[in-house]
Structures are given as C-alpha cells and as structure tokens.
Amino acid sequence: GDRVGRGTVLLFGALAGPAGLLAFTALEGWGRFPFLFLAGAATLSMHPVCMAVVQESFPESRGLGNAIYLSTAFVMSSGAAVVVGILGDHIGLRPAFVVSALITLLSVPLMLRLPRDQGRTGR
C-alpha cells in the first residue's frame, strides 16, 4: 500500500475482485480457476490497507479499532456467504456470483472519493 498508495490498492481490489469472479463464472473447466484465485487475492489485498486506515483513525486505542474492524469484517463476510448461499439456492450459484460481483462494483465510486494519500505516490 505504501509504494502505490492506499487508494490504488483499494481501487484495484474493488475492480479486480469482481472482474475475476465474473471471468470465473463465464468460463468452463480448469482454466477458470486462476480467475477465482485473482478474485480472492484482490479482495484479500484490501484488508491490510483498511486495517492501516482504522489504526490511524484510532490513534489512542489502536487495538480497539482493530478489533472493531476485524469483528465487522468477519460478521459481514459471514453474512455475505449466507446471502450468496441463499441466492444460489434460488437462482443458481453462477447467477449468485454475478450478483455478488456487481454489488461489489458499487464500492468503486466510494473508492474514487477517498482523499489522496499524503506523501505517497498513487491515490
């Protein structure tokens, strides 16, 4: 995050994650699994950046800020998995993954509104 900028890492994750998931759903066979890896890696790349932002936002109690962030991320991820599962039961897993990717793309305008990093290259 420090070399390319936090905003750049977050924007990459918000774009590459859904793109990888959409490619995974569009392809057949073993050739689609690298795109699933891309989706997961891109999504996971965002967590350290978010943790750094949270720690800066709670300078007096970084541990509490970190605990709140990790708890929220865990609950939201668990809830999203249940929702995707329910959606998959009703419309099929591929369409559920497409819906999930499109919903994730809604975060891109928020990423573009982030303030630019001070003293770093990139966003």
Short mmCIF file of N, CA, C and O in Angstrom, two decimals:
data_model
loop_
_atom_site.label_atom_id
_atom_site.label_comp_id
_atom_site.label_asym_id
_atom_site.label_seq_id
_atom_site.Cartn_x
_atom_site.Cartn_y
_atom_site.Cartn_z
N GLY A 1 0.80 -1.19 0.00
CA GLY A 1 0.00 0.00 0.00
C GLY A 1 0.84 1.25 0.00
O GLY A 1 0.45 2.25 -0.56
N ASP A 2 2.03 1.21 0.64
CA ASP A 2 2.84 2.42 0.76
C ASP A 2 3.52 2.81 -0.55
O ASP A 2 3.76 3.98 -0.78
N ARG A 3 3.82 1.87 -1.38
CA ARG A 3 4.51 2.19 -2.64
C ARG A 3 3.57 2.72 -3.71
O ARG A 3 3.92 3.62 -4.44
N VAL A 4 2.41 2.13 -3.82
CA VAL A 4 1.48 2.55 -4.88
C VAL A 4 0.34 3.40 -4.35
O VAL A 4 -0.41 3.96 -5.12
N GLY A 5 0.19 3.49 -3.06
CA GLY A 5 -0.88 4.29 -2.48
C GLY A 5 -2.05 3.43 -2.05
O GLY A 5 -2.39 2.45 -2.70
N ARG A 6 -2.62 3.82 -0.95
CA ARG A 6 -3.74 3.05 -0.39
C ARG A 6 -4.95 3.05 -1.32
O ARG A 6 -5.60 2.03 -1.51
N GLY A 7 -5.26 4.21 -1.86
CA GLY A 7 -6.42 4.30 -2.75
C GLY A 7 -6.26 3.41 -3.97
O GLY A 7 -7.23 2.79 -4.43
N THR A 8 -5.04 3.31 -4.47
CA THR A 8 -4.79 2.47 -5.64
C THR A 8 -5.02 1.00 -5.29
O THR A 8 -5.63 0.26 -6.07
N VAL A 9 -4.54 0.57 -4.13
CA VAL A 9 -4.73 -0.82 -3.72
C VAL A 9 -6.22 -1.11 -3.52
O VAL A 9 -6.72 -2.14 -3.97
N LEU A 10 -6.93 -0.20 -2.89
CA LEU A 10 -8.36 -0.40 -2.67
C LEU A 10 -9.13 -0.42 -3.99
O LEU A 10 -10.02 -1.25 -4.19
N LEU A 11 -8.78 0.49 -4.89
CA LEU A 11 -9.45 0.52 -6.19
C LEU A 11 -9.15 -0.74 -6.98
O LEU A 11 -10.04 -1.32 -7.60
N PHE A 12 -7.89 -1.19 -6.95
CA PHE A 12 -7.53 -2.44 -7.63
C PHE A 12 -8.38 -3.60 -7.08
O PHE A 12 -8.94 -4.38 -7.85
N GLY A 13 -8.46 -3.71 -5.77
CA GLY A 13 -9.24 -4.80 -5.18
C GLY A 13 -10.71 -4.72 -5.54
O GLY A 13 -11.35 -5.74 -5.82
N ALA A 14 -11.25 -3.50 -5.55
CA ALA A 14 -12.67 -3.31 -5.85
C ALA A 14 -12.99 -3.58 -7.32
O ALA A 14 -14.14 -3.87 -7.65
N LEU A 15 -11.98 -3.49 -8.19
CA LEU A 15 -12.20 -3.77 -9.62
C LEU A 15 -11.77 -5.19 -10.00
O LEU A 15 -12.48 -5.89 -10.73
N ALA A 16 -10.60 -5.61 -9.54
CA ALA A 16 -10.07 -6.91 -9.93
C ALA A 16 -10.84 -8.07 -9.29
O ALA A 16 -11.00 -9.13 -9.91
N GLY A 17 -11.31 -7.87 -8.05
CA GLY A 17 -12.08 -8.92 -7.40
C GLY A 17 -13.33 -9.29 -8.18
O GLY A 17 -13.51 -10.46 -8.56
N PRO A 18 -14.20 -8.33 -8.45
CA PRO A 18 -15.40 -8.64 -9.24
C PRO A 18 -15.07 -9.10 -10.67
O PRO A 18 -15.74 -9.99 -11.19
N ALA A 19 -14.04 -8.52 -11.28
CA ALA A 19 -13.67 -8.94 -12.64
C ALA A 19 -13.24 -10.40 -12.64
O ALA A 19 -13.63 -11.17 -13.54
N GLY A 20 -12.45 -10.80 -11.65
CA GLY A 20 -12.04 -12.20 -11.56
C GLY A 20 -13.23 -13.12 -11.33
O GLY A 20 -13.32 -14.20 -11.92
N LEU A 21 -14.15 -12.69 -10.48
CA LEU A 21 -15.33 -13.50 -10.21
C LEU A 21 -16.22 -13.62 -11.45
O LEU A 21 -16.74 -14.70 -11.75
N LEU A 22 -16.37 -12.53 -12.19
CA LEU A 22 -17.17 -12.57 -13.42
C LEU A 22 -16.51 -13.47 -14.46
O LEU A 22 -17.20 -14.24 -15.16
N ALA A 23 -15.18 -13.40 -14.58
CA ALA A 23 -14.48 -14.28 -15.53
C ALA A 23 -14.63 -15.74 -15.10
O ALA A 23 -14.83 -16.63 -15.94
N PHE A 24 -14.54 -15.99 -13.80
CA PHE A 24 -14.71 -17.35 -13.28
C PHE A 24 -16.08 -17.90 -13.66
O PHE A 24 -16.21 -19.06 -14.07
N THR A 25 -17.11 -17.09 -13.55
CA THR A 25 -18.47 -17.57 -13.85
C THR A 25 -18.69 -17.73 -15.35
O THR A 25 -19.52 -18.53 -15.77
N ALA A 26 -17.96 -16.97 -16.17
CA ALA A 26 -18.16 -17.01 -17.62
C ALA A 26 -17.44 -18.17 -18.29
O ALA A 26 -17.84 -18.58 -19.38
N LEU A 27 -16.41 -18.69 -17.65
CA LEU A 27 -15.59 -19.73 -18.28
C LEU A 27 -15.99 -21.11 -17.78
O LEU A 27 -16.70 -21.26 -16.79
N GLU A 28 -15.49 -22.12 -18.48
CA GLU A 28 -15.72 -23.52 -18.11
C GLU A 28 -14.38 -24.20 -17.86
O GLU A 28 -13.35 -23.75 -18.33
N GLY A 29 -14.41 -25.29 -17.13
CA GLY A 29 -13.22 -26.12 -16.95
C GLY A 29 -12.20 -25.52 -16.00
O GLY A 29 -12.44 -24.55 -15.29
N TRP A 30 -11.00 -26.14 -16.02
CA TRP A 30 -9.95 -25.75 -15.09
C TRP A 30 -9.36 -24.39 -15.38
O TRP A 30 -8.77 -23.76 -14.51
N GLY A 31 -9.51 -23.89 -16.60
CA GLY A 31 -8.96 -22.60 -16.98
C GLY A 31 -9.60 -21.43 -16.24
O GLY A 31 -9.05 -20.33 -16.22
N ARG A 32 -10.71 -21.67 -15.60
CA ARG A 32 -11.37 -20.58 -14.89
C ARG A 32 -10.84 -20.38 -13.47
O ARG A 32 -11.04 -19.33 -12.87
N PHE A 33 -10.13 -21.36 -12.92
CA PHE A 33 -9.71 -21.27 -11.53
C PHE A 33 -8.65 -20.19 -11.25
O PHE A 33 -8.65 -19.64 -10.14
N PRO A 34 -7.78 -19.86 -12.19
CA PRO A 34 -6.89 -18.71 -11.92
C PRO A 34 -7.67 -17.41 -11.67
O PRO A 34 -7.24 -16.56 -10.90
N PHE A 35 -8.83 -17.28 -12.28
CA PHE A 35 -9.65 -16.09 -12.08
C PHE A 35 -10.30 -16.09 -10.69
O PHE A 35 -10.49 -15.04 -10.09
N LEU A 36 -10.60 -17.27 -10.18
CA LEU A 36 -11.09 -17.37 -8.82
C LEU A 36 -9.99 -16.98 -7.84
O LEU A 36 -10.24 -16.26 -6.86
N PHE A 37 -8.76 -17.42 -8.13
CA PHE A 37 -7.61 -17.01 -7.32
C PHE A 37 -7.44 -15.50 -7.36
O PHE A 37 -7.23 -14.85 -6.33
N LEU A 38 -7.55 -14.90 -8.55
CA LEU A 38 -7.45 -13.45 -8.71
C LEU A 38 -8.50 -12.74 -7.86
O LEU A 38 -8.20 -11.77 -7.16
N ALA A 39 -9.73 -13.23 -7.92
CA ALA A 39 -10.82 -12.61 -7.16
C ALA A 39 -10.51 -12.65 -5.66
O ALA A 39 -10.66 -11.64 -4.96
N GLY A 40 -10.06 -13.78 -5.18
CA GLY A 40 -9.75 -13.90 -3.75
C GLY A 40 -8.55 -13.06 -3.34
O GLY A 40 -8.59 -12.36 -2.32
N ALA A 41 -7.49 -13.10 -4.14
CA ALA A 41 -6.28 -12.34 -3.82
C ALA A 41 -6.55 -10.84 -3.86
O ALA A 41 -6.07 -10.09 -2.99
N ALA A 42 -7.31 -10.40 -4.84
CA ALA A 42 -7.61 -8.97 -4.95
C ALA A 42 -8.44 -8.50 -3.76
O ALA A 42 -8.19 -7.43 -3.19
N THR A 43 -9.39 -9.32 -3.37
CA THR A 43 -10.22 -8.97 -2.22
C THR A 43 -9.41 -8.95 -0.93
O THR A 43 -9.53 -8.02 -0.12
N LEU A 44 -8.56 -9.95 -0.75
CA LEU A 44 -7.75 -10.01 0.47
C LEU A 44 -6.71 -8.89 0.52
O LEU A 44 -6.30 -8.48 1.61
N SER A 45 -6.29 -8.39 -0.63
CA SER A 45 -5.27 -7.32 -0.65
C SER A 45 -5.79 -6.04 -0.01
O SER A 45 -4.99 -5.19 0.40
N MET A 46 -7.07 -5.91 0.10
CA MET A 46 -7.67 -4.69 0.66
C MET A 46 -7.61 -4.65 2.19
O MET A 46 -7.58 -3.57 2.77
N HIS A 47 -7.57 -5.78 2.83
CA HIS A 47 -7.66 -5.83 4.30
C HIS A 47 -6.50 -5.12 5.01
O HIS A 47 -6.76 -4.35 5.94
N PRO A 48 -5.25 -5.33 4.64
CA PRO A 48 -4.18 -4.61 5.35
C PRO A 48 -4.29 -3.10 5.21
O PRO A 48 -4.00 -2.36 6.16
N VAL A 49 -4.73 -2.64 4.05
CA VAL A 49 -4.89 -1.20 3.85
C VAL A 49 -6.00 -0.67 4.75
O VAL A 49 -5.84 0.37 5.40
N CYS A 50 -7.10 -1.38 4.80
CA CYS A 50 -8.20 -0.96 5.67
C CYS A 50 -7.78 -0.98 7.14
O CYS A 50 -8.13 -0.07 7.90
N MET A 51 -7.00 -1.98 7.53
CA MET A 51 -6.52 -2.03 8.91
C MET A 51 -5.62 -0.84 9.23
O MET A 51 -5.70 -0.28 10.33
N ALA A 52 -4.78 -0.44 8.28
CA ALA A 52 -3.90 0.72 8.50
C ALA A 52 -4.73 1.99 8.67
O ALA A 52 -4.45 2.82 9.54
N VAL A 53 -5.76 2.15 7.85
CA VAL A 53 -6.63 3.32 7.95
C VAL A 53 -7.34 3.33 9.29
O VAL A 53 -7.44 4.38 9.96
N VAL A 54 -7.83 2.18 9.72
CA VAL A 54 -8.51 2.09 11.01
C VAL A 54 -7.56 2.44 12.15
O VAL A 54 -7.91 3.20 13.05
N GLN A 55 -6.35 1.92 12.10
CA GLN A 55 -5.38 2.21 13.17
C GLN A 55 -5.04 3.69 13.23
O GLN A 55 -4.85 4.24 14.31
N GLU A 56 -4.97 4.35 12.08
CA GLU A 56 -4.72 5.79 12.07
C GLU A 56 -5.93 6.56 12.59
O GLU A 56 -5.77 7.64 13.14
N SER A 57 -7.10 6.00 12.41
CA SER A 57 -8.32 6.68 12.86
C SER A 57 -8.54 6.54 14.36
O SER A 57 -9.31 7.29 14.95
N PHE A 58 -7.88 5.56 14.99
CA PHE A 58 -7.98 5.33 16.42
C PHE A 58 -6.59 5.38 17.05
O PHE A 58 -6.12 4.39 17.61
N PRO A 59 -5.91 6.55 16.98
CA PRO A 59 -4.53 6.59 17.47
C PRO A 59 -4.39 6.31 18.97
O PRO A 59 -3.36 5.82 19.42
N GLU A 60 -5.42 6.59 19.75
CA GLU A 60 -5.35 6.38 21.20
C GLU A 60 -5.66 4.94 21.60
O GLU A 60 -5.27 4.51 22.69
N SER A 61 -6.37 4.22 20.76
CA SER A 61 -6.71 2.83 21.08
C SER A 61 -6.75 2.01 19.79
O SER A 61 -7.80 1.62 19.32
N ARG A 62 -5.57 1.77 19.27
CA ARG A 62 -5.46 1.03 18.00
C ARG A 62 -6.00 -0.39 18.13
O ARG A 62 -6.58 -0.92 17.19
N GLY A 63 -5.79 -1.00 19.29
CA GLY A 63 -6.29 -2.36 19.49
C GLY A 63 -7.80 -2.44 19.40
O GLY A 63 -8.35 -3.34 18.78
N LEU A 64 -8.48 -1.46 20.01
CA LEU A 64 -9.94 -1.42 19.94
C LEU A 64 -10.40 -1.20 18.50
O LEU A 64 -11.32 -1.87 18.02
N GLY A 65 -9.77 -0.26 17.82
CA GLY A 65 -10.12 0.00 16.42
C GLY A 65 -9.93 -1.23 15.55
O GLY A 65 -10.78 -1.57 14.73
N ASN A 66 -8.81 -1.92 15.76
CA ASN A 66 -8.52 -3.13 15.02
C ASN A 66 -9.56 -4.21 15.32
O ASN A 66 -10.02 -4.91 14.42
N ALA A 67 -9.92 -4.36 16.59
CA ALA A 67 -10.92 -5.36 16.98
C ALA A 67 -12.28 -5.06 16.35
O ALA A 67 -12.96 -5.98 15.87
N ILE A 68 -12.66 -3.80 16.33
CA ILE A 68 -13.93 -3.43 15.71
C ILE A 68 -13.90 -3.73 14.21
O ILE A 68 -14.85 -4.30 13.66
N TYR A 69 -12.80 -3.37 13.55
CA TYR A 69 -12.68 -3.63 12.11
C TYR A 69 -12.74 -5.13 11.83
O TYR A 69 -13.50 -5.58 10.97
N LEU A 70 -11.91 -5.92 12.53
CA LEU A 70 -11.87 -7.35 12.27
C LEU A 70 -13.20 -8.03 12.58
O LEU A 70 -13.64 -8.91 11.83
N SER A 71 -13.86 -7.61 13.66
CA SER A 71 -15.16 -8.17 14.00
C SER A 71 -16.20 -7.84 12.93
O SER A 71 -16.97 -8.71 12.50
N THR A 72 -16.20 -6.59 12.50
CA THR A 72 -17.14 -6.18 11.46
C THR A 72 -16.88 -6.93 10.16
O THR A 72 -17.82 -7.41 9.51
N ALA A 73 -15.61 -7.04 9.77
CA ALA A 73 -15.27 -7.75 8.53
C ALA A 73 -15.70 -9.22 8.62
O ALA A 73 -16.23 -9.78 7.65
N PHE A 74 -15.47 -9.84 9.79
CA PHE A 74 -15.85 -11.24 9.96
C PHE A 74 -17.37 -11.42 9.85
O PHE A 74 -17.85 -12.32 9.15
N VAL A 75 -18.12 -10.57 10.55
CA VAL A 75 -19.58 -10.69 10.54
C VAL A 75 -20.13 -10.42 9.14
O VAL A 75 -21.01 -11.15 8.66
N MET A 76 -19.61 -9.38 8.49
CA MET A 76 -20.09 -9.04 7.15
C MET A 76 -19.76 -10.16 6.14
O MET A 76 -20.60 -10.51 5.31
N SER A 77 -18.56 -10.72 6.23
CA SER A 77 -18.18 -11.81 5.33
C SER A 77 -19.05 -13.04 5.56
O SER A 77 -19.48 -13.70 4.61
N SER A 78 -19.29 -13.35 6.81
CA SER A 78 -20.14 -14.50 7.14
C SER A 78 -21.57 -14.27 6.64
O SER A 78 -22.18 -15.18 6.06
N GLY A 79 -22.08 -13.09 6.87
CA GLY A 79 -23.42 -12.76 6.40
C GLY A 79 -23.52 -12.81 4.89
O GLY A 79 -24.50 -13.32 4.33
N ALA A 80 -22.50 -12.29 4.21
CA ALA A 80 -22.49 -12.31 2.75
C ALA A 80 -22.46 -13.74 2.22
O ALA A 80 -23.13 -14.06 1.23
N ALA A 81 -21.70 -14.62 2.88
CA ALA A 81 -21.65 -16.02 2.46
C ALA A 81 -23.02 -16.67 2.58
O ALA A 81 -23.44 -17.43 1.69
N VAL A 82 -23.73 -16.38 3.65
CA VAL A 82 -25.07 -16.93 3.84
C VAL A 82 -26.01 -16.39 2.76
O VAL A 82 -26.79 -17.14 2.16
N VAL A 83 -25.94 -15.09 2.50
CA VAL A 83 -26.81 -14.48 1.49
C VAL A 83 -26.52 -15.06 0.10
O VAL A 83 -27.45 -15.39 -0.65
N VAL A 84 -25.25 -15.20 -0.25
CA VAL A 84 -24.89 -15.79 -1.55
C VAL A 84 -25.39 -17.23 -1.61
O VAL A 84 -25.88 -17.68 -2.66
N GLY A 85 -25.29 -17.96 -0.51
CA GLY A 85 -25.80 -19.34 -0.48
C GLY A 85 -27.29 -19.40 -0.69
O GLY A 85 -27.78 -20.24 -1.47
N ILE A 86 -28.02 -18.53 -0.02
CA ILE A 86 -29.48 -18.49 -0.20
C ILE A 86 -29.82 -18.10 -1.62
O ILE A 86 -30.69 -18.70 -2.26
N LEU A 87 -29.13 -17.08 -2.12
CA LEU A 87 -29.35 -16.66 -3.51
C LEU A 87 -29.02 -17.80 -4.47
O LEU A 87 -29.74 -18.03 -5.45
N GLY A 88 -27.93 -18.52 -4.18
CA GLY A 88 -27.55 -19.65 -5.02
C GLY A 88 -28.60 -20.75 -5.03
O GLY A 88 -28.83 -21.39 -6.06
N ASP A 89 -29.26 -20.96 -3.90
CA ASP A 89 -30.33 -21.95 -3.84
C ASP A 89 -31.52 -21.55 -4.71
O ASP A 89 -32.21 -22.40 -5.26
N HIS A 90 -31.76 -20.24 -4.81
CA HIS A 90 -32.94 -19.77 -5.55
C HIS A 90 -32.69 -19.53 -7.03
O HIS A 90 -33.58 -19.80 -7.84
N ILE A 91 -31.51 -19.03 -7.39
CA ILE A 91 -31.27 -18.71 -8.80
C ILE A 91 -30.06 -19.43 -9.38
O ILE A 91 -29.77 -19.29 -10.57
N GLY A 92 -29.36 -20.20 -8.58
CA GLY A 92 -28.16 -20.91 -9.03
C GLY A 92 -26.90 -20.17 -8.59
O GLY A 92 -26.93 -18.95 -8.39
N LEU A 93 -25.80 -20.92 -8.44
CA LEU A 93 -24.59 -20.30 -7.93
C LEU A 93 -23.94 -19.32 -8.91
O LEU A 93 -23.45 -18.27 -8.50
N ARG A 94 -23.94 -19.66 -10.19
CA ARG A 94 -23.33 -18.72 -11.15
C ARG A 94 -24.03 -17.37 -11.13
O ARG A 94 -23.38 -16.35 -11.01
N PRO A 95 -25.34 -17.33 -11.27
CA PRO A 95 -26.01 -16.02 -11.19
C PRO A 95 -25.78 -15.34 -9.83
O PRO A 95 -25.67 -14.11 -9.76
N ALA A 96 -25.73 -16.12 -8.76
CA ALA A 96 -25.48 -15.53 -7.44
C ALA A 96 -24.10 -14.89 -7.39
O ALA A 96 -23.93 -13.81 -6.81
N PHE A 97 -23.10 -15.53 -8.00
CA PHE A 97 -21.76 -14.95 -8.05
C PHE A 97 -21.74 -13.67 -8.89
O PHE A 97 -21.05 -12.72 -8.57
N VAL A 98 -22.51 -13.67 -9.98
CA VAL A 98 -22.59 -12.46 -10.82
C VAL A 98 -23.21 -11.31 -10.03
O VAL A 98 -22.70 -10.19 -10.04
N VAL A 99 -24.29 -11.60 -9.33
CA VAL A 99 -24.93 -10.57 -8.49
C VAL A 99 -23.94 -10.06 -7.44
O VAL A 99 -23.81 -8.85 -7.21
N SER A 100 -23.22 -10.97 -6.83
CA SER A 100 -22.23 -10.61 -5.81
C SER A 100 -21.15 -9.70 -6.40
O SER A 100 -20.77 -8.69 -5.79
N ALA A 101 -20.66 -10.03 -7.57
CA ALA A 101 -19.63 -9.21 -8.23
C ALA A 101 -20.17 -7.83 -8.57
O ALA A 101 -19.49 -6.82 -8.36
N LEU A 102 -21.40 -7.77 -9.07
CA LEU A 102 -21.98 -6.47 -9.43
C LEU A 102 -22.22 -5.61 -8.19
O LEU A 102 -22.01 -4.39 -8.24
N ILE A 103 -22.64 -6.22 -7.10
CA ILE A 103 -22.84 -5.46 -5.86
C ILE A 103 -21.50 -4.91 -5.37
O ILE A 103 -21.41 -3.77 -4.92
N THR A 104 -20.45 -5.73 -5.47
CA THR A 104 -19.13 -5.28 -5.05
C THR A 104 -18.66 -4.08 -5.88
O THR A 104 -18.00 -3.18 -5.36
N LEU A 105 -19.01 -4.05 -7.15
CA LEU A 105 -18.62 -2.92 -8.00
C LEU A 105 -19.24 -1.61 -7.54
O LEU A 105 -18.75 -0.54 -7.89
N LEU A 106 -20.30 -1.68 -6.75
CA LEU A 106 -20.91 -0.46 -6.22
C LEU A 106 -19.96 0.30 -5.29
O LEU A 106 -20.17 1.48 -5.03
N SER A 107 -18.93 -0.38 -4.80
CA SER A 107 -17.97 0.30 -3.92
C SER A 107 -16.97 1.16 -4.67
O SER A 107 -16.30 2.00 -4.06
N VAL A 108 -16.87 1.00 -5.98
CA VAL A 108 -15.87 1.75 -6.76
C VAL A 108 -16.07 3.27 -6.64
O VAL A 108 -15.10 4.00 -6.42
N PRO A 109 -17.29 3.80 -6.75
CA PRO A 109 -17.43 5.25 -6.58
C PRO A 109 -16.96 5.74 -5.21
O PRO A 109 -16.41 6.84 -5.09
N LEU A 110 -17.12 4.91 -4.19
CA LEU A 110 -16.62 5.28 -2.86
C LEU A 110 -15.10 5.31 -2.84
O LEU A 110 -14.50 6.19 -2.22
N MET A 111 -14.47 4.37 -3.53
CA MET A 111 -13.00 4.34 -3.60
C MET A 111 -12.47 5.60 -4.30
O MET A 111 -11.45 6.14 -3.91
N LEU A 112 -13.18 6.04 -5.31
CA LEU A 112 -12.75 7.23 -6.05
C LEU A 112 -12.90 8.51 -5.23
O LEU A 112 -12.26 9.50 -5.54
N ARG A 113 -13.71 8.47 -4.20
CA ARG A 113 -13.91 9.64 -3.34
C ARG A 113 -12.93 9.72 -2.18
O ARG A 113 -12.93 10.69 -1.44
N LEU A 114 -12.10 8.68 -2.02
CA LEU A 114 -11.13 8.69 -0.94
C LEU A 114 -10.15 9.84 -1.12
O LEU A 114 -9.76 10.16 -2.25
N PRO A 115 -9.72 10.46 -0.03
CA PRO A 115 -8.70 11.51 -0.16
C PRO A 115 -7.40 10.91 -0.66
O PRO A 115 -7.08 9.76 -0.36
N ARG A 116 -6.66 11.69 -1.40
CA ARG A 116 -5.36 11.23 -1.90
C ARG A 116 -4.40 11.07 -0.74
O ARG A 116 -4.44 11.81 0.22
N ASP A 117 -3.52 10.06 -0.86
CA ASP A 117 -2.51 9.82 0.17
C ASP A 117 -1.57 11.01 0.24
O ASP A 117 -1.18 11.58 -0.78
N GLN A 118 -1.20 11.37 1.43
CA GLN A 118 -0.24 12.45 1.64
C GLN A 118 1.16 11.87 1.72
O GLN A 118 1.41 10.96 2.48
N GLY A 119 2.08 12.38 0.90
CA GLY A 119 3.47 11.95 0.97
C GLY A 119 3.74 10.60 0.34
O GLY A 119 4.75 9.99 0.57
N ARG A 120 2.81 10.08 -0.45
CA ARG A 120 2.99 8.78 -1.12
C ARG A 120 2.66 8.95 -2.58
O ARG A 120 1.95 9.85 -2.98
N THR A 121 3.14 8.01 -3.38
CA THR A 121 2.76 8.02 -4.77
C THR A 121 1.42 7.33 -4.91
O THR A 121 1.02 6.53 -4.07
N GLY A 122 0.72 7.59 -5.98
CA GLY A 122 -0.57 6.94 -6.19
C GLY A 122 -1.68 7.66 -5.44
O GLY A 122 -1.50 8.74 -4.92
N ARG A 123 -2.85 7.02 -5.39
CA ARG A 123 -4.02 7.61 -4.71
C ARG A 123 -3.86 7.54 -3.22
O ARG A 123 -3.38 6.71 -2.62
#
